CSV table of C-alpha atoms in Angstrom, one decimal:
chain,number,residue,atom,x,y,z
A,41,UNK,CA,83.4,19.9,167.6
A,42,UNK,CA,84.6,22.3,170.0
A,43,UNK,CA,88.5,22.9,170.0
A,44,UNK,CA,88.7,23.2,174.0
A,45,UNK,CA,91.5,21.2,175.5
A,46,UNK,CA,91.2,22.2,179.0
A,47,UNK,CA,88.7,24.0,180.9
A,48,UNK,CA,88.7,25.3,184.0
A,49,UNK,CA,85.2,26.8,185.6
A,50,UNK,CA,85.0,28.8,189.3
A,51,UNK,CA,87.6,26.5,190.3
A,52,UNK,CA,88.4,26.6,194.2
A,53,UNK,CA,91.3,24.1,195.4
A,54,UNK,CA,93.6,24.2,198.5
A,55,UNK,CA,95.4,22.5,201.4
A,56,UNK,CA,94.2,21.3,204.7
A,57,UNK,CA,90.9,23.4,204.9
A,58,UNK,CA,93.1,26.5,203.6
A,59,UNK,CA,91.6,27.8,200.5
A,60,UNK,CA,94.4,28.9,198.3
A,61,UNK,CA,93.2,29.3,194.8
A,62,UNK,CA,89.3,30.7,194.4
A,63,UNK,CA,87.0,30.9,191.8
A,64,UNK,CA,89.5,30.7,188.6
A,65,UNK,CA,88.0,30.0,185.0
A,66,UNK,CA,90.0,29.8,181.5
A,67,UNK,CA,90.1,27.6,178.8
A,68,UNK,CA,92.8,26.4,176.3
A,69,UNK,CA,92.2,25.4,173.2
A,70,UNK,CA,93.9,22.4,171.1
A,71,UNK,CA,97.5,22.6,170.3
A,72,UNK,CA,98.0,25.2,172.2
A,73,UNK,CA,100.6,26.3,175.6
A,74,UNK,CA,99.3,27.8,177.9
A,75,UNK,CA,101.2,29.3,181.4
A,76,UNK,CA,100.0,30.3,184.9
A,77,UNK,CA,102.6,33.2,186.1
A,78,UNK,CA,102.7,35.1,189.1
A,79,UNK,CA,105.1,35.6,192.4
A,80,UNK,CA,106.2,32.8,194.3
A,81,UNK,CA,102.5,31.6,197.1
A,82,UNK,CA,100.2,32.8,194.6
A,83,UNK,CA,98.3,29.3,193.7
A,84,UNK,CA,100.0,28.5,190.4
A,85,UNK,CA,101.6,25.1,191.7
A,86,UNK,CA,98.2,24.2,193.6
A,87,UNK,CA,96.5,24.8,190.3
A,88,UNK,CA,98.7,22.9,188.5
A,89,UNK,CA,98.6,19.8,191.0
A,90,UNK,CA,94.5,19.7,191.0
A,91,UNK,CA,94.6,19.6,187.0
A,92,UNK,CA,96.9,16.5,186.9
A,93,UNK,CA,94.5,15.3,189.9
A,94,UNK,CA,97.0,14.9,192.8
A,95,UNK,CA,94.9,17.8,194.9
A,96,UNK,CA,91.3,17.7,195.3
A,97,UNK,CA,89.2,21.0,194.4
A,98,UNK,CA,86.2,22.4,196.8
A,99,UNK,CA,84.7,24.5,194.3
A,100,UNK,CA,83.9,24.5,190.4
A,101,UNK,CA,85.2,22.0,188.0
A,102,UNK,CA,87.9,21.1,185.9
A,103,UNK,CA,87.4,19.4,181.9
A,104,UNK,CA,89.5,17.9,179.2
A,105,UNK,CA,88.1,17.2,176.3
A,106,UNK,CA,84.7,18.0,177.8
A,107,UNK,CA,84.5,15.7,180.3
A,108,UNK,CA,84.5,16.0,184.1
A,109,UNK,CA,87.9,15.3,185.6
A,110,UNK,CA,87.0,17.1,189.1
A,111,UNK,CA,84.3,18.6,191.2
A,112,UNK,CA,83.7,18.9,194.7
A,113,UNK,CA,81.8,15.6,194.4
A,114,UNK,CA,83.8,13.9,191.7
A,115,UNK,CA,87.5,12.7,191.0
A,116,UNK,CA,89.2,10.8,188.2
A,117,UNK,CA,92.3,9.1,189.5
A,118,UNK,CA,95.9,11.0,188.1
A,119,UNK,CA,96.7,7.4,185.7
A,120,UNK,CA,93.1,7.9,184.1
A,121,UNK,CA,93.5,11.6,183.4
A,122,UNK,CA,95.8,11.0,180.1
A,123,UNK,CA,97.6,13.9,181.8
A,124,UNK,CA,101.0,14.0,181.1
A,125,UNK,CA,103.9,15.5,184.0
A,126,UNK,CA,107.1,17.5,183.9
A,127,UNK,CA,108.1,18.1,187.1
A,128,UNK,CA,111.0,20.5,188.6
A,129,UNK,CA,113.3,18.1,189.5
A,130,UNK,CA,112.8,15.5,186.7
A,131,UNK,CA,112.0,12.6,188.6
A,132,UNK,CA,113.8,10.2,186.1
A,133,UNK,CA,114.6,6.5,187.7
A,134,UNK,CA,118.5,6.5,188.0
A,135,UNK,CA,118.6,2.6,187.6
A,136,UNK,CA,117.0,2.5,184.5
A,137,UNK,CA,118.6,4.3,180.8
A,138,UNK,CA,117.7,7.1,178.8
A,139,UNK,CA,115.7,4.7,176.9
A,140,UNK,CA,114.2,2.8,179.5
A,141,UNK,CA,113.0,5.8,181.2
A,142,UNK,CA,111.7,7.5,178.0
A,143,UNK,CA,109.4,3.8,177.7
A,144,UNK,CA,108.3,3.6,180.9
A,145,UNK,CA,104.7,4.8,180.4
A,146,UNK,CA,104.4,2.9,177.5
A,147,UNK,CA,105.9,-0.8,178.5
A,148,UNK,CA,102.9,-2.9,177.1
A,149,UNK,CA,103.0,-0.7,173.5
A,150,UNK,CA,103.5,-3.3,170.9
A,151,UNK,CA,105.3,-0.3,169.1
A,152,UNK,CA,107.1,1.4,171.6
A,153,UNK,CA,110.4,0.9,170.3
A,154,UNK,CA,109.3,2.9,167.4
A,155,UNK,CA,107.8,5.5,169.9
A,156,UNK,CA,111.2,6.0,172.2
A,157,UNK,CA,113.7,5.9,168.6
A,158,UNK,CA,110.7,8.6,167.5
A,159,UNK,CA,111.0,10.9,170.9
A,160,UNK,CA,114.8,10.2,171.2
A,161,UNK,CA,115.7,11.8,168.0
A,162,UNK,CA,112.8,14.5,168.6
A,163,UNK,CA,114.4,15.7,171.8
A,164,UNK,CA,118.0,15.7,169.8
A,165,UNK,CA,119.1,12.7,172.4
A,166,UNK,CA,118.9,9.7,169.8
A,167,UNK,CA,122.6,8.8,170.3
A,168,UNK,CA,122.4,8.4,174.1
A,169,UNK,CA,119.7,6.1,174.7
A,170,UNK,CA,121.8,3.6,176.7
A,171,UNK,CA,123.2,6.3,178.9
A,172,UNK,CA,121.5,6.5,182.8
A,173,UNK,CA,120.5,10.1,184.2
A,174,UNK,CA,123.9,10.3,186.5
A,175,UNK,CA,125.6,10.5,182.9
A,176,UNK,CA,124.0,13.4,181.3
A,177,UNK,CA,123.4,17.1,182.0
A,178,UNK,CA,120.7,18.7,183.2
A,179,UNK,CA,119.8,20.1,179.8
A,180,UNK,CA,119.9,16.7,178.1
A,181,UNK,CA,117.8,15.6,181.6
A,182,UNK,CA,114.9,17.8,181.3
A,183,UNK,CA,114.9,16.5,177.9
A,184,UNK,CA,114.3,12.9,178.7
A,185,UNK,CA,111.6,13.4,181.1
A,186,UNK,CA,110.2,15.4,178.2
A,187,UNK,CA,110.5,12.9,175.9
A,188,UNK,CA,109.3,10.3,178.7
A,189,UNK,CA,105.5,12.6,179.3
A,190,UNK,CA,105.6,12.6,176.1
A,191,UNK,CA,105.4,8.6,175.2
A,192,UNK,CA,102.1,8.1,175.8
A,193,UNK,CA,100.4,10.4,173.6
A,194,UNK,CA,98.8,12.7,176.7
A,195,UNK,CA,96.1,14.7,175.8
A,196,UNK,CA,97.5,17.5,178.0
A,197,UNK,CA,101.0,18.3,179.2
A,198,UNK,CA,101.6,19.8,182.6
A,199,UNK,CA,105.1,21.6,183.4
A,200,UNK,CA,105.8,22.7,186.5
A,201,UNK,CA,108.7,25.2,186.6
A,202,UNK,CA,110.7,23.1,184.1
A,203,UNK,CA,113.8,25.1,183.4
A,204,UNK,CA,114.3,26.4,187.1
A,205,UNK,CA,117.3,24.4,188.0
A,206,UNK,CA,119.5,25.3,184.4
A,207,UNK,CA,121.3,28.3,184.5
A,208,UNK,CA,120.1,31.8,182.3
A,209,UNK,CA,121.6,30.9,178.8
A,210,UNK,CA,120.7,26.8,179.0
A,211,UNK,CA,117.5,28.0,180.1
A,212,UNK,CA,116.7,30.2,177.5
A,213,UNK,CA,117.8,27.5,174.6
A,214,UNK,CA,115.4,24.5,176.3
A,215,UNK,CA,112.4,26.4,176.7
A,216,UNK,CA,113.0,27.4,173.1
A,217,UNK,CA,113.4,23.8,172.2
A,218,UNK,CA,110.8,22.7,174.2
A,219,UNK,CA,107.8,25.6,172.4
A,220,UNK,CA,109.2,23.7,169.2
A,221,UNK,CA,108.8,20.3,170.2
A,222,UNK,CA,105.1,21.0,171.1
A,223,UNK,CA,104.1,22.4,168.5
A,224,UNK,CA,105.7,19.9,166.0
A,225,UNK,CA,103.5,17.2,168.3
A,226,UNK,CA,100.6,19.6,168.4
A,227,UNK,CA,100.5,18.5,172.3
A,228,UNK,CA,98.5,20.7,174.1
A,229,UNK,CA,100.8,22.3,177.4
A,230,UNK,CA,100.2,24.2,180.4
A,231,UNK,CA,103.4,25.5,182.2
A,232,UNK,CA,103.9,27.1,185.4
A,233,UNK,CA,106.8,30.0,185.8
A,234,UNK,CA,107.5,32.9,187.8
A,235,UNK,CA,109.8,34.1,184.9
A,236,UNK,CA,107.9,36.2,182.6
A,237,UNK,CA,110.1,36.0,179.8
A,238,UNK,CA,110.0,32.4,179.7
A,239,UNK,CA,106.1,32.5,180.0
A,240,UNK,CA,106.5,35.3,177.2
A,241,UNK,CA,108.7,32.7,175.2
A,242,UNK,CA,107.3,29.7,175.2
A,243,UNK,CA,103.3,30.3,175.7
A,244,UNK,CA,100.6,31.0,173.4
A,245,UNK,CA,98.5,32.4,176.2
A,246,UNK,CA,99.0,33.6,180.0
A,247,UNK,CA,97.1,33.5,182.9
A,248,UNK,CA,98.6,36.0,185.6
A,249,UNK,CA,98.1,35.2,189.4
A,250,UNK,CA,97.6,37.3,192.6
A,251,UNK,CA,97.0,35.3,195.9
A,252,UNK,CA,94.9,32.6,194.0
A,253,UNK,CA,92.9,35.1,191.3
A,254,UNK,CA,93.5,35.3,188.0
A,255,UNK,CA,94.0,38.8,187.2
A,256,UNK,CA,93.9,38.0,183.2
A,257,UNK,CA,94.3,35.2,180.7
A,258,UNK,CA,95.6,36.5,177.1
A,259,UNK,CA,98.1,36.9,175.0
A,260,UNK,CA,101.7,37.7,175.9
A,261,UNK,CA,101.1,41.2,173.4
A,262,UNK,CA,97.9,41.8,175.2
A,263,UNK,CA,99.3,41.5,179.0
A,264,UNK,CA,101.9,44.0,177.9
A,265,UNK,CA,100.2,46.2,176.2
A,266,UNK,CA,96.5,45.9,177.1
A,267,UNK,CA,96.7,44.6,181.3
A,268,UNK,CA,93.5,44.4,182.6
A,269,UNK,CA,94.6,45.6,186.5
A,270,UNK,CA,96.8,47.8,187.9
A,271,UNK,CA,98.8,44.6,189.3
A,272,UNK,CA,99.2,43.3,185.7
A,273,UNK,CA,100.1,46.7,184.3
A,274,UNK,CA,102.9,46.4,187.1
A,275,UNK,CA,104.1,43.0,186.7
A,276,UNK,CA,104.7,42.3,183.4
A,277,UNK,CA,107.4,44.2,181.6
A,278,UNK,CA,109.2,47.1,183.5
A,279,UNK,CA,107.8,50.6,184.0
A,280,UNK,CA,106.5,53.8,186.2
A,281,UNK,CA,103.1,55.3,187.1
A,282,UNK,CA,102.8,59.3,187.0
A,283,UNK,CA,99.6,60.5,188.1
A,284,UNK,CA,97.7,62.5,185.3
A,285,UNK,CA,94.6,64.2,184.8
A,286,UNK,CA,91.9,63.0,181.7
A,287,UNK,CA,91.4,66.3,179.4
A,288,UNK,CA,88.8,63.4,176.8
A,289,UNK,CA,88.3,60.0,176.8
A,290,UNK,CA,91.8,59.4,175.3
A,291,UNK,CA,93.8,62.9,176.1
A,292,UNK,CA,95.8,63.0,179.3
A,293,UNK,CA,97.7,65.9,180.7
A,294,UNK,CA,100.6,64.4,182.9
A,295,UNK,CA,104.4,65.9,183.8
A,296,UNK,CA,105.3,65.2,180.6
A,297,UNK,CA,102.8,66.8,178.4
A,298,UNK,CA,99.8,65.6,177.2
A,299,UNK,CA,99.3,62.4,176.2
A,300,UNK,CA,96.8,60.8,173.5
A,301,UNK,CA,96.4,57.2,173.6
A,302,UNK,CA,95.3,54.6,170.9
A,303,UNK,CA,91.9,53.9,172.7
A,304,UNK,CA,88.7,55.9,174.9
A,305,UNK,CA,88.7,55.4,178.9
A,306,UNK,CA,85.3,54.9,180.6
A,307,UNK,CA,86.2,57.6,183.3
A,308,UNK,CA,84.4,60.8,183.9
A,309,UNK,CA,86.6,63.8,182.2
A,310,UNK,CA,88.7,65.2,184.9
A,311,UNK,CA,89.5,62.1,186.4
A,312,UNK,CA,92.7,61.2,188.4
A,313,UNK,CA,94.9,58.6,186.9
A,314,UNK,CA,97.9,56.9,187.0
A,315,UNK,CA,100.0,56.1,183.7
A,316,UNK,CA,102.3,53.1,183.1
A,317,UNK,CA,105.0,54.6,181.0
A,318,UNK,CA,107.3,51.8,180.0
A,319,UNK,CA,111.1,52.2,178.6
A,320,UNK,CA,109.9,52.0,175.5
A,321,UNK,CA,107.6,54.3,175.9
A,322,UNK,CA,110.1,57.5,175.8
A,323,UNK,CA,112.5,58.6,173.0
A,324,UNK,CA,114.7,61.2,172.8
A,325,UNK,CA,114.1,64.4,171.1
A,326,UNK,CA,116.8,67.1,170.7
A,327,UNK,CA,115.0,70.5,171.2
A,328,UNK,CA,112.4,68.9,173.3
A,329,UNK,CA,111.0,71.1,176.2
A,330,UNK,CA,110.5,68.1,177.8
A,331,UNK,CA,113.9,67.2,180.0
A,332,UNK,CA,115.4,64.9,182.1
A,333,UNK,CA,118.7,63.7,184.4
A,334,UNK,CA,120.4,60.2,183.9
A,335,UNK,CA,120.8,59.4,187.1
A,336,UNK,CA,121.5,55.5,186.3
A,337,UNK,CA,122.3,53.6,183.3
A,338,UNK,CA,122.8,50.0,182.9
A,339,UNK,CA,124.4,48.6,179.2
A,340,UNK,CA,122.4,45.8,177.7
A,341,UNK,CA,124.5,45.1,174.4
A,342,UNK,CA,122.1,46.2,171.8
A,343,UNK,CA,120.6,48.6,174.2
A,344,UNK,CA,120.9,50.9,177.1
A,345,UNK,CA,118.7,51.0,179.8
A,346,UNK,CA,118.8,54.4,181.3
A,347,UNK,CA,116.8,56.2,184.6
A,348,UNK,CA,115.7,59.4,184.1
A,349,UNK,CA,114.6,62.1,186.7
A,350,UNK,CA,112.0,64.7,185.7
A,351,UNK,CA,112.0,68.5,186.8
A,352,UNK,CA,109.3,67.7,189.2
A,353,UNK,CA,111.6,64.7,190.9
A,354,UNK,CA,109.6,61.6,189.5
A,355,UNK,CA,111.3,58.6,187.9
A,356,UNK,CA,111.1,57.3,184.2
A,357,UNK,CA,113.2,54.4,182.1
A,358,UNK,CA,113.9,54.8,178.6
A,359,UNK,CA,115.5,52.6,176.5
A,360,UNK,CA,117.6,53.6,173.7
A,361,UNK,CA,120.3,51.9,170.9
A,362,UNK,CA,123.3,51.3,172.1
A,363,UNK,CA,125.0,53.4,169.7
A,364,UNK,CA,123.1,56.3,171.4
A,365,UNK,CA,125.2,56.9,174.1
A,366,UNK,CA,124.3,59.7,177.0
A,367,UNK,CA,126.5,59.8,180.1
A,368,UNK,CA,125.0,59.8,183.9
A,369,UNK,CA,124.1,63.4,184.7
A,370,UNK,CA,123.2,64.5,181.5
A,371,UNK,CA,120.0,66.4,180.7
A,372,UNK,CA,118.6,65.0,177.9
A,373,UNK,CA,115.1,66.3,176.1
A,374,UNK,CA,112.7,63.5,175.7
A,375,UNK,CA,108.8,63.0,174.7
A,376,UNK,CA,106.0,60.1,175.1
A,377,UNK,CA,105.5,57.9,172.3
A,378,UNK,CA,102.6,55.8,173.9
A,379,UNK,CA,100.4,54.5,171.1
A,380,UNK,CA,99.5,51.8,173.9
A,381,UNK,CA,98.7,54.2,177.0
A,382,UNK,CA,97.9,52.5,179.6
A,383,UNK,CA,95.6,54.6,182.5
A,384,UNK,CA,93.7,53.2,185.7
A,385,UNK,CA,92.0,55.3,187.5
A,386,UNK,CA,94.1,56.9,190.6
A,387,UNK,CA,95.3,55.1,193.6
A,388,UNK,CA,97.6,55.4,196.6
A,389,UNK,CA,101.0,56.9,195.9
A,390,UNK,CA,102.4,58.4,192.3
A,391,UNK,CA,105.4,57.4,190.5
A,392,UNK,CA,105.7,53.7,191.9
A,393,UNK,CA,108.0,51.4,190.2
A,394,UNK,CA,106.6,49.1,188.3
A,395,UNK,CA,109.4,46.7,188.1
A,396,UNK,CA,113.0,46.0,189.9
A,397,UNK,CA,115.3,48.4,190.5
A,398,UNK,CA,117.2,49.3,187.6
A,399,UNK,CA,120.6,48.0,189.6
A,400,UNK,CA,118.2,44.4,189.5
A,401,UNK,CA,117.4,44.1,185.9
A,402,UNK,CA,120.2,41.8,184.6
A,403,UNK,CA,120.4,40.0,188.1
A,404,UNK,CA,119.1,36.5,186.6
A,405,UNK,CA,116.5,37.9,183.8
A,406,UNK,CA,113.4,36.9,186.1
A,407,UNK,CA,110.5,39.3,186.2
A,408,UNK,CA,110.3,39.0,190.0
């Protein structure tokens, strides 16, 4: 028996004649959570919506379990899916309890007291079941309408943007919470986020969008360190391309030496390319012909996020231990420690950021 929740084949949906999302295909299997992540228009809500069945698709098909949901020809009403919803703004009924809300789905369930005490200590909320959704905070809301998708059993749970309306540190704890919650249910989950580092947290695999393709469906590790696309390389995580030149399949001379890589590119030797060096990426080296200006510095408690300028004008990050302290202006010596090199072939200008300005990084910990 295959262990395929959801599967999604050449789907095409959109609004009004308007195509927005084209010829998408991934699959996720049982028990896992899966995320569609990408800037704000790029098809991951519209996705979302023709899953639980609310949008019609013109193109390809959509499966749980196996069977047919949607096709261009072919649509199972949203109560028949067994497709559970989070939405953004909760949705719970302010006139009914924590409780009540929690058993809504499940009214006729001969045992759905059992089920809401079950789901009301699950979600850490089993002493406020008589409270109504006025009374509680957004935290302890997200977590009833949680706990209320959850009730009856779905085969599949859809979030869509969950934690946006909780501040950074709330945020952060919930979507923690929530990862555990699923797994201890072993519910299957697919969750829509423009935050990287929520999708990084909480998600088994990731699906990254660009106006309605899927640029690459795979691990958090992967996307980092193995992107399929120059707009993956330059979404996730933080970085900057430097054009270099392939000596071998793996060898690349750049500004800042030459670089050998963990794996063989299928480009002719000779080749211009552009390499993603993340912060990571460069350490410090006393002695190192290899130097650099800090021209910007930003303190992240255990870590210092510092800009660097090369000889040659172009821009790196590095990130370094606190403890390690440099002050702006000061030429440091540096090398490349890219076991993970990442190299596309050449295009359009060198040395583009690859992520916000440095000034941007602790802004609201969103990727975008």
């Amino acid at each position: 028996m295959s262990d395929i929740v959801l599967e999604l084949n050449n789907l095409a949906c959109g609004y009004g004649g308007h195509k927005i999302v084209d010829d998408l295909s991934l699959h996720l299997r049982a028990g896992d959570i899966g995320c569609l992540l990408g800037p704000s228009g790029c098809g991951k809500t519209t996705t979302l919506r023709s899953i639980a069945g609310f949008e019609p698709i013109t193109a390809g098909e959509i499966r749980l379990l196996g069977k047919v949901l949607s096709s261009p020809t072919h649509t199972v009403p949203p109560e028949q899916r067994r497709i559970g919803m989070v939405f953004q703004d909760y949705a719970l009924f302010p006139h009914l309890n924590v409780a009540e809300n929690i058993a809504f789905g499940i009214a006729k369930h001969p045992e759905r007291k059992r089920i809401v005490d079950e789901l009301l200590a699950l979600v850490k909320l089993d002493r406020l079941g008589k409270r109504y959704p006025h009374e509680l905070s957004g935290g302890q809301q997200q977590r009833v309408a949680l706990a209320r998708a959850l009730a009856p059993e779905p085969k599949l749970l859809l979030l869509d943007e969950p934690f946006s309306n909780l501040d950074g540190d709330l945020r952060r704890r919930l979507s923690a919470e929530v990862r555990d919650i699923l797994k201890a249910r072993g519910t299957s989950a697919l969750l829509v986020t423009h935050d990287q580092h929520e999708a990084f947290a909480v998600c088994d695999q990731v699906g990254v969008l660009r106006e309605g393709q899927l640029q690459q469906w795979d691990t958090p590790y992967n996307l980092y360190h193995e992107p399929a696309t120059p707009f993956v390389a330059s979404f996730i995580g933080q970085g900057y391309f430097i054009r270099g030149q392939l000596l071998t399949p793996d060898t690349v001379q750049t500004e800042v030496g030459v670089i050998r890589g963990n794996r063989a590119y299928q480009l002719p030797g000779g080749s211009a390319v552009d390499v993603l060096l993340r912060p990571d990426d460069i350490v410090g080296q006393e002695g190192s012909s290899q130097t650099a200006i800090i021209t910007g510095k930003v303190f992240l408690g255990a870590t210092t996020l510092y800009r660097l300028q090369l000889p040659t004008g172009s821009t790196l990050e590095a990130i370094f231990p606190s403890h390690d302290d440099h002050l702006l202006g000061e030429e440091l010596g540096i090398r490349v420690a890219a076991d993970h090199l990442v190299v596309f072939a050449a295009q359009g200008s060198v040395n583009v950021s690859a992520q916000l300005p440095l000034e941007q990084v602790l802004q609201d910990g969103s990727s975008v």
